[in-house]
Short mmCIF file of C-alpha atoms and ligand atoms in Angstrom, two decimals:
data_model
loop_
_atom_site.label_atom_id
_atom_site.label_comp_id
_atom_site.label_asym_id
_atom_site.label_seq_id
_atom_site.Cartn_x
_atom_site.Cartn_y
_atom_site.Cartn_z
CA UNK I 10 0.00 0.00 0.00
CA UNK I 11 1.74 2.94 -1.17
CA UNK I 12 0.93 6.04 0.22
CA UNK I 13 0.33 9.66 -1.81
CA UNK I 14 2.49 12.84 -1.00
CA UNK I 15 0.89 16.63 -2.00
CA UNK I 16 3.14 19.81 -1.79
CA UNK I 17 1.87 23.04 -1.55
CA UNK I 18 2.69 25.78 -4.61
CA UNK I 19 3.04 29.23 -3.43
CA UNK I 20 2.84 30.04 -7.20
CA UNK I 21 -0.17 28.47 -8.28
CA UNK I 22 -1.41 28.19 -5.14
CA UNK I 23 -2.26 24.22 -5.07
CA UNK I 24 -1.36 21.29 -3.70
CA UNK I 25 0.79 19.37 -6.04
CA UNK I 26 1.58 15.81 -6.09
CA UNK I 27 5.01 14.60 -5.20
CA UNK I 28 6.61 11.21 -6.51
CA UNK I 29 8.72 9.62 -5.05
CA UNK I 30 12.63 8.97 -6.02
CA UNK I 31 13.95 6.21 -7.31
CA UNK I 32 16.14 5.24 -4.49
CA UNK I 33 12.93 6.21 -1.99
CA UNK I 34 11.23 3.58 -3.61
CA UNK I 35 13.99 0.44 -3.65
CA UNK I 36 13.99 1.78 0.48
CA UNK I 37 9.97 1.29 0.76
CA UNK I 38 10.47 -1.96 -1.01
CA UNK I 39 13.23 -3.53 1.04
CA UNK I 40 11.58 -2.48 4.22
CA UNK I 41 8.54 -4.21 2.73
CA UNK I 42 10.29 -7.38 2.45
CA UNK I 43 12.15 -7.05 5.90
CA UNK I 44 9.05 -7.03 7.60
CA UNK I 45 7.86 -9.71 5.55
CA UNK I 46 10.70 -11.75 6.16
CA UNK I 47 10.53 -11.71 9.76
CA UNK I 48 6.66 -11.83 9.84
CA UNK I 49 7.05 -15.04 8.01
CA UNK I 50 9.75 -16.48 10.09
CA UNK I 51 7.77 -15.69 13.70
CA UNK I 52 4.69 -17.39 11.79
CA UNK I 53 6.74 -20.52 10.82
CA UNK I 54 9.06 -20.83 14.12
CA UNK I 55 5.50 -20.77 16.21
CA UNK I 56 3.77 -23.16 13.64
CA UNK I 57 6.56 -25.60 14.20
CA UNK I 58 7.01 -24.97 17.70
CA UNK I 59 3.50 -25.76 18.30
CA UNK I 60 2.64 -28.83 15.68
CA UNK I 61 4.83 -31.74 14.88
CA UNK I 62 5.20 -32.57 11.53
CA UNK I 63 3.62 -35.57 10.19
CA UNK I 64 6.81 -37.39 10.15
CA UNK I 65 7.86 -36.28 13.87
CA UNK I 66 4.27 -37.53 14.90
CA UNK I 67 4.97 -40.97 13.44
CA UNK I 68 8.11 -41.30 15.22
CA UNK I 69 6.19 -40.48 18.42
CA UNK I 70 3.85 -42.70 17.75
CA UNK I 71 6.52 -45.48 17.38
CA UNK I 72 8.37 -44.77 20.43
CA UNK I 73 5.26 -45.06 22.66
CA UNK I 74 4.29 -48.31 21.19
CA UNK I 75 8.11 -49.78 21.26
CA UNK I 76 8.11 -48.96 25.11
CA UNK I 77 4.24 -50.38 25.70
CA UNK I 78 6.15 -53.72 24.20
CA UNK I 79 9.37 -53.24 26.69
CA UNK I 80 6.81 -52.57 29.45
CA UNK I 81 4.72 -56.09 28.25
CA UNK I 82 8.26 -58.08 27.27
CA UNK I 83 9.56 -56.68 31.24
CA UNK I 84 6.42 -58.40 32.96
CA UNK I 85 6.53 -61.92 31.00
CA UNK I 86 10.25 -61.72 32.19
CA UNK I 87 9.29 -61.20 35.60
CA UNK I 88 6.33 -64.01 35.48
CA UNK I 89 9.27 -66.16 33.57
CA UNK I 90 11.49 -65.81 36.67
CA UNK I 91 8.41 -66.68 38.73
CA UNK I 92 8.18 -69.65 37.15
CA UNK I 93 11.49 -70.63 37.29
CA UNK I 94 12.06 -69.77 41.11
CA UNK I 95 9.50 -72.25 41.55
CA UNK I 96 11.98 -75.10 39.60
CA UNK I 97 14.83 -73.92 41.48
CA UNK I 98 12.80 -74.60 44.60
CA UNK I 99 11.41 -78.06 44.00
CA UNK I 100 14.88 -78.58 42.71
CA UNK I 101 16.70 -78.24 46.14
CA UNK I 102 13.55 -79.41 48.24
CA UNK I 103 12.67 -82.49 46.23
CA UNK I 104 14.92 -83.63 43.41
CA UNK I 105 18.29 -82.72 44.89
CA UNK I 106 17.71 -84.36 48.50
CA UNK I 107 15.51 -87.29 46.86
CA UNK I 108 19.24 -88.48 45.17
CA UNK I 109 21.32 -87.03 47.86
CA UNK I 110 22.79 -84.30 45.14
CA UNK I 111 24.74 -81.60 47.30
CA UNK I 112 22.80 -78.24 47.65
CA UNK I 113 23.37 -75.54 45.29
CA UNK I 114 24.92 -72.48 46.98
CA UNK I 115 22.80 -69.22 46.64
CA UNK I 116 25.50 -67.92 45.44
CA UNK I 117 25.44 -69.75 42.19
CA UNK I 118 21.60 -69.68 42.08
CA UNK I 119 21.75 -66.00 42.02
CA UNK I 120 25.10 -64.58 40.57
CA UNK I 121 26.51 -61.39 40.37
CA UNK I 122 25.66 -60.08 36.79
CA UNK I 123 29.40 -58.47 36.27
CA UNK I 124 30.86 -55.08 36.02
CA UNK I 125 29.21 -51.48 36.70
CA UNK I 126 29.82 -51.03 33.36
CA UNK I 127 28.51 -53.74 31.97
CA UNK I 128 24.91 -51.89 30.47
CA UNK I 129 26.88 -48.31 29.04
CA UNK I 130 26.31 -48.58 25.88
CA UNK I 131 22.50 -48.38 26.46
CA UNK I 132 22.93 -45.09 28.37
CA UNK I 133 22.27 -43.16 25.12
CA UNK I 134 18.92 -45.39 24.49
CA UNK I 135 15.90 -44.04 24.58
CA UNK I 136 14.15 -44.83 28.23
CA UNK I 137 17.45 -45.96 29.08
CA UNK I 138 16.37 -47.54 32.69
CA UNK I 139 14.13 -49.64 31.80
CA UNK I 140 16.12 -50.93 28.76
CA UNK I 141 18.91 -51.65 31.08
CA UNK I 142 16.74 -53.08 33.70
CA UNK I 143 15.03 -55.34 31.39
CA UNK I 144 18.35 -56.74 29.98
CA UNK I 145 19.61 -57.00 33.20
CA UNK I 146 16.98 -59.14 34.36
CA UNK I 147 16.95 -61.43 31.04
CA UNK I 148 20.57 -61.83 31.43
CA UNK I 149 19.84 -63.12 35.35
CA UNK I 150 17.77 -65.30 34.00
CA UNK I 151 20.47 -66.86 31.45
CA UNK I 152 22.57 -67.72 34.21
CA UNK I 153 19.88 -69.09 36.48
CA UNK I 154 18.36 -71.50 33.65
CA UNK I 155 21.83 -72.37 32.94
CA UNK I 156 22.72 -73.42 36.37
CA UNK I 157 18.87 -75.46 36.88
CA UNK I 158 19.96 -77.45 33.52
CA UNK I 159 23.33 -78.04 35.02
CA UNK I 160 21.20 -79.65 37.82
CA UNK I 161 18.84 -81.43 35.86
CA UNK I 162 21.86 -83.01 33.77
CA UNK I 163 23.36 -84.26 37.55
CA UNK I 164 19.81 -85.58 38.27
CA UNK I 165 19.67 -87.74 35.34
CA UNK I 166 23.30 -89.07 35.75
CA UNK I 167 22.24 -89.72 39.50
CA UNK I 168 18.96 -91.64 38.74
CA UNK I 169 20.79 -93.78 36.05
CA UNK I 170 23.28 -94.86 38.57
CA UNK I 171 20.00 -95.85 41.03
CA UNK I 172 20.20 -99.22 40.75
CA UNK I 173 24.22 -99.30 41.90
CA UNK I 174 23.59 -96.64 44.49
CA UNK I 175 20.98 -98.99 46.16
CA UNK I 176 22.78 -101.81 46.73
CA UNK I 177 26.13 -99.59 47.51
CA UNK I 178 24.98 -97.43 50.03
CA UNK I 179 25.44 -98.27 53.20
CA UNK I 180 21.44 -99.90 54.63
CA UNK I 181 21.80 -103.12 57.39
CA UNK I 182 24.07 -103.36 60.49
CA UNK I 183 27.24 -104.75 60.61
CA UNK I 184 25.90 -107.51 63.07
CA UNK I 185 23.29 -109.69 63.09
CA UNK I 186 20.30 -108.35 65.46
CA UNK I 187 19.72 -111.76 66.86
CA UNK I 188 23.54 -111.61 68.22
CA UNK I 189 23.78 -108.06 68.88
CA UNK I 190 23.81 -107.49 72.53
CA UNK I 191 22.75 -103.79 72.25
CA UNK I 192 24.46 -100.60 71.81
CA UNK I 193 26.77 -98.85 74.24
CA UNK I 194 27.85 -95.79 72.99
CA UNK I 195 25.52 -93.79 70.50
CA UNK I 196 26.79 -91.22 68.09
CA UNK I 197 27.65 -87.91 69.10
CA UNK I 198 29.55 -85.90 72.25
CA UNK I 199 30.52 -88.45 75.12
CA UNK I 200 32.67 -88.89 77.95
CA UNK I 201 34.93 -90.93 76.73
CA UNK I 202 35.15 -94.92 78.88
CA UNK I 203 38.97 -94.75 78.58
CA UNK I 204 40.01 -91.28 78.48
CA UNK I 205 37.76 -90.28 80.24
CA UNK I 206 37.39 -86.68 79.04
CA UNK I 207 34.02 -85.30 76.35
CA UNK I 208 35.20 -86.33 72.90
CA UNK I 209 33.14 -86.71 70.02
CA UNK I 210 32.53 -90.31 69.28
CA UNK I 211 32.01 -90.57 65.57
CA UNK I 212 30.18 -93.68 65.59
CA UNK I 213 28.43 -96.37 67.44
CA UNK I 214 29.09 -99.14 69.48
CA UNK I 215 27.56 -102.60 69.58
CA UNK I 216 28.57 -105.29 71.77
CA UNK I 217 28.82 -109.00 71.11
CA UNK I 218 30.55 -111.96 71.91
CA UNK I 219 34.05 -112.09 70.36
CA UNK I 220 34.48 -113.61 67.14
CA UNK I 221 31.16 -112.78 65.93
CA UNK I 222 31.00 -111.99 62.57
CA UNK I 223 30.81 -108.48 61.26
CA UNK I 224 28.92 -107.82 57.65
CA UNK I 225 29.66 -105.08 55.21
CA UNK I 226 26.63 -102.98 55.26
CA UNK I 227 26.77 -102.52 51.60
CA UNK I 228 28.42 -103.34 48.17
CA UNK I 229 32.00 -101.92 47.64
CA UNK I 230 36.00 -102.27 47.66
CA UNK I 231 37.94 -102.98 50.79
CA UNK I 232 39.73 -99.72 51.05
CA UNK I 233 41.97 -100.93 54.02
CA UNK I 234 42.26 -103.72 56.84
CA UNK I 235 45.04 -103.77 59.72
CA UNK I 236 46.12 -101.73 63.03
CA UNK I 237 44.34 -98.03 63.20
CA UNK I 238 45.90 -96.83 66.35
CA UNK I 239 42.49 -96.31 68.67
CA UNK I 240 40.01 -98.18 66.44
CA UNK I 241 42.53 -101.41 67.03
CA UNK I 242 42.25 -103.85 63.52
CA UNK I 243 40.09 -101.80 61.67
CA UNK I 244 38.55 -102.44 57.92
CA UNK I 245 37.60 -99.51 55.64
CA UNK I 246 34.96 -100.18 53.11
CA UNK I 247 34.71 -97.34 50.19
CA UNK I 248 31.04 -98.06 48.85
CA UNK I 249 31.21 -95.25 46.39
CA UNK I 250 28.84 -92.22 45.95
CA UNK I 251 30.69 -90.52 48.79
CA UNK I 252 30.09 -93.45 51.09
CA UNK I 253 32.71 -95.60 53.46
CA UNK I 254 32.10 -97.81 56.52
CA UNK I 255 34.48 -97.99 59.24
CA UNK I 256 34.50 -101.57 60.91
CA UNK I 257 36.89 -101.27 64.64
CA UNK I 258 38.05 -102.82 67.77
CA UNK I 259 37.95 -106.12 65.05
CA UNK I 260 39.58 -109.49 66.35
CA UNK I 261 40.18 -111.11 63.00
CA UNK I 262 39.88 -109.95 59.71
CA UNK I 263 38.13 -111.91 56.66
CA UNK I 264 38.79 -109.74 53.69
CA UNK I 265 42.22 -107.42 52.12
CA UNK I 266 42.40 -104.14 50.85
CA UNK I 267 41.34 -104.23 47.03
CA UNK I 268 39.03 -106.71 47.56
CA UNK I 269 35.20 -106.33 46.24
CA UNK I 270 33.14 -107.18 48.88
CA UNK I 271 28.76 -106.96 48.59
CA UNK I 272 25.99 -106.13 51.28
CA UNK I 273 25.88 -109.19 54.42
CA UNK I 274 29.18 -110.47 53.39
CA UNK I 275 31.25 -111.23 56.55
CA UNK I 276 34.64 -108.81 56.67
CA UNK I 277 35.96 -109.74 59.89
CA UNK I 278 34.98 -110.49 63.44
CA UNK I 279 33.83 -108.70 66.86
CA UNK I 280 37.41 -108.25 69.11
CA UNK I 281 38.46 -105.29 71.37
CA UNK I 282 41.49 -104.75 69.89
CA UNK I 283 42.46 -100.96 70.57
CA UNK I 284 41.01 -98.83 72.83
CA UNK I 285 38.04 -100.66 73.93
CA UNK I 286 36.46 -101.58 77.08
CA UNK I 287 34.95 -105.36 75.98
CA UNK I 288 34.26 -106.36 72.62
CA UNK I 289 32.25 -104.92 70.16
CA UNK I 290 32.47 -103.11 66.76
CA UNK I 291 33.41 -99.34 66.59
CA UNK I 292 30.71 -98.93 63.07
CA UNK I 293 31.27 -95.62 61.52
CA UNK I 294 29.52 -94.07 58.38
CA UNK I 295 31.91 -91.59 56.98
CA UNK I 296 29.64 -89.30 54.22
CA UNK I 297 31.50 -87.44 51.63
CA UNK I 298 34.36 -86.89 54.43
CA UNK I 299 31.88 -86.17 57.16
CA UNK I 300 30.66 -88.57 60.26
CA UNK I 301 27.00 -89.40 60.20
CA UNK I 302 24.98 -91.51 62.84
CA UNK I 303 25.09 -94.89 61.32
CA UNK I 304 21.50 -95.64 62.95
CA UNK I 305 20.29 -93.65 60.17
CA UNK I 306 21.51 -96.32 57.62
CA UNK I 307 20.09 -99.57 59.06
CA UNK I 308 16.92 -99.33 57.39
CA UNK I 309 16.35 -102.47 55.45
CA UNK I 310 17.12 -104.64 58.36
CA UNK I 311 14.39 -103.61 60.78
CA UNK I 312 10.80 -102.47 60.56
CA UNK I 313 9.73 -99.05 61.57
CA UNK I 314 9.50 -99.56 64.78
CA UNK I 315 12.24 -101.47 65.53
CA UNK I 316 13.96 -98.55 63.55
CA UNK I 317 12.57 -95.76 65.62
CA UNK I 318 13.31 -97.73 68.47
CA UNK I 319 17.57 -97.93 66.88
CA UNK I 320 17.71 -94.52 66.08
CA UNK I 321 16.15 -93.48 70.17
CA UNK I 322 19.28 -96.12 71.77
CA UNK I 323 21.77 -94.89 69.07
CA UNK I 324 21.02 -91.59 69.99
CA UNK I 325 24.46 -90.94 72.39
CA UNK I 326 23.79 -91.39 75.99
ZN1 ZN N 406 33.27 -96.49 69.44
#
């Protein structure tokens, strides 16, 4: 919109019209577009300020749904681990004491995942904590179902071997119960009859007449026979699986070192050779390298309550 100038003529006494120069008008004209310009650019900068464009709202839309599926993907992980604590639990409360398998430390159940550092590289991520989290936890879970196969493959080796483990392990008494004369020292802290003093008796003692015979208490190889200090002739039975029987205070002995002997076979006989008091047989069950109460293991020679009633006298008193 260009606007009109009129001078006033003295001489002719009217208003005159006045155009304007040539470099008046390329000034009107740039200051035309100026204004333009920046009208335009306020106009576009608020546009775009205030709508996305069609391509930024796509990408929006993307991102929201990609971290609806990490929210879904982090749940099923978490119902996943559910699951699998419940394995890990009938694992060690069923399967692994059912075969006598060792426990599996928490510590190997539920390792360390590694290094601070480990997840930096999806620092730069979009929602960066829950990526990390999420990957964390799948990662966990790696290791964990790793470990519970581990298990499962020690199960199935363990039930193969069934069969020998049965007849191995260690499950009558070394005497006969008709010429057992009872027990007189139980398993556990005692007073010792010699020394006198509280020692830890690591087995149990049953009396009978001397020279009555002593059985191996399950299938396995003479480990050794002859003089233990204490124990007097002593014979050492290695039944596998972690098992050995200790047979002591022995007068004779029926069987050598090397020698395969099975369950009820007689070893030696009942002496008090060593530190004993009268005779009887010093019977120790010796389980991966630790003492148990051989009462526990006499199982298949009496019923249950003539069992109950073993494990009550072996009990130390
Ligand atoms: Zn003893």
């Amino acid at each position: 919109m260009s606007k009109i100038f009129y001078k006033y003529n003295p001489q002719t006494l009217n208003y005159e019209r006045v155009y304007p120069s040539t470099k008046q008008r390329i000034w009107a004209v740039c200051r035309q577009l100026c204004i333009g310009i920046v009208i335009g650019g306020c106009i576009f900068g608020i546009v775009t300020y205030a709508f996305d464009s069609p391509k930024d709202q796509q990408l929006k839309k993307d991102n929201k749904l990609l971290l609806t599926q990490y929210q879904i993907l982090s749940k099923r992980i978490d119902e996943n681990e559910k699951i699998l604590e419940e394995l890990q639990q009938k694992d060690d409360d069923l399967y692994r004491i059912m075969f006598n398998a060792d426990p599996i430390p928490s510590s190997i159940r539920k390792p360390g995942i590694g290094g601070t550092n480990r997840y930096e590289h999806l620092l730069t991520v979009p929602n960066s904590n829950l990526v990390i989290a999420t990957t964390a936890k799948l990662d966990m879970m790696t290791k964990q179902l790793y470990v519970q196969s581990n298990s499962y493959d020690e199960l199935t080796e363990l039930i193969k071997t069934k069969e020998e483990r049965i007849k191995n392990v260690p499950a009558i008494m070394p005497l006969s119960s008709k010429q057992m004369k009872g027990i007189s020292s139980g398993f556990g802290m005692r007073i010792h009859p010699i020394y006198g003093n509280a020692r830890m008796h690591t087995g149990i003692d049953m009396n009978a007449n001397p020279g009555t015979p002593i059985y191996a208490t399950g299938n396995g190889t003479v480990e050794s026979t002859g003089w233990d200090g204490g124990y007097g002739y002593a014979v050492v039975i290695n039944h596998g699986f972690g098992y050995k029987t200790l047979y002591g205070h022995c007068k004779e002995m029926k069987v050598r070192a090397g020698q395969k002997v099975v369950r009820g076979q007689e070893i030696a006989t009942v002496g008090s050779t060593g530190d004993a008091t009268g005779p009887h047989v010093h019977y120790e069950v010796i389980v991966k390298g630790q003492f148990d109460n051989p009462a526990k293991y006499f199982f298949m020679d009496l019923t249950p309550e003539e069992y109950d009633r073993m494990l009550f006298e072996a009990e130390n008193r």
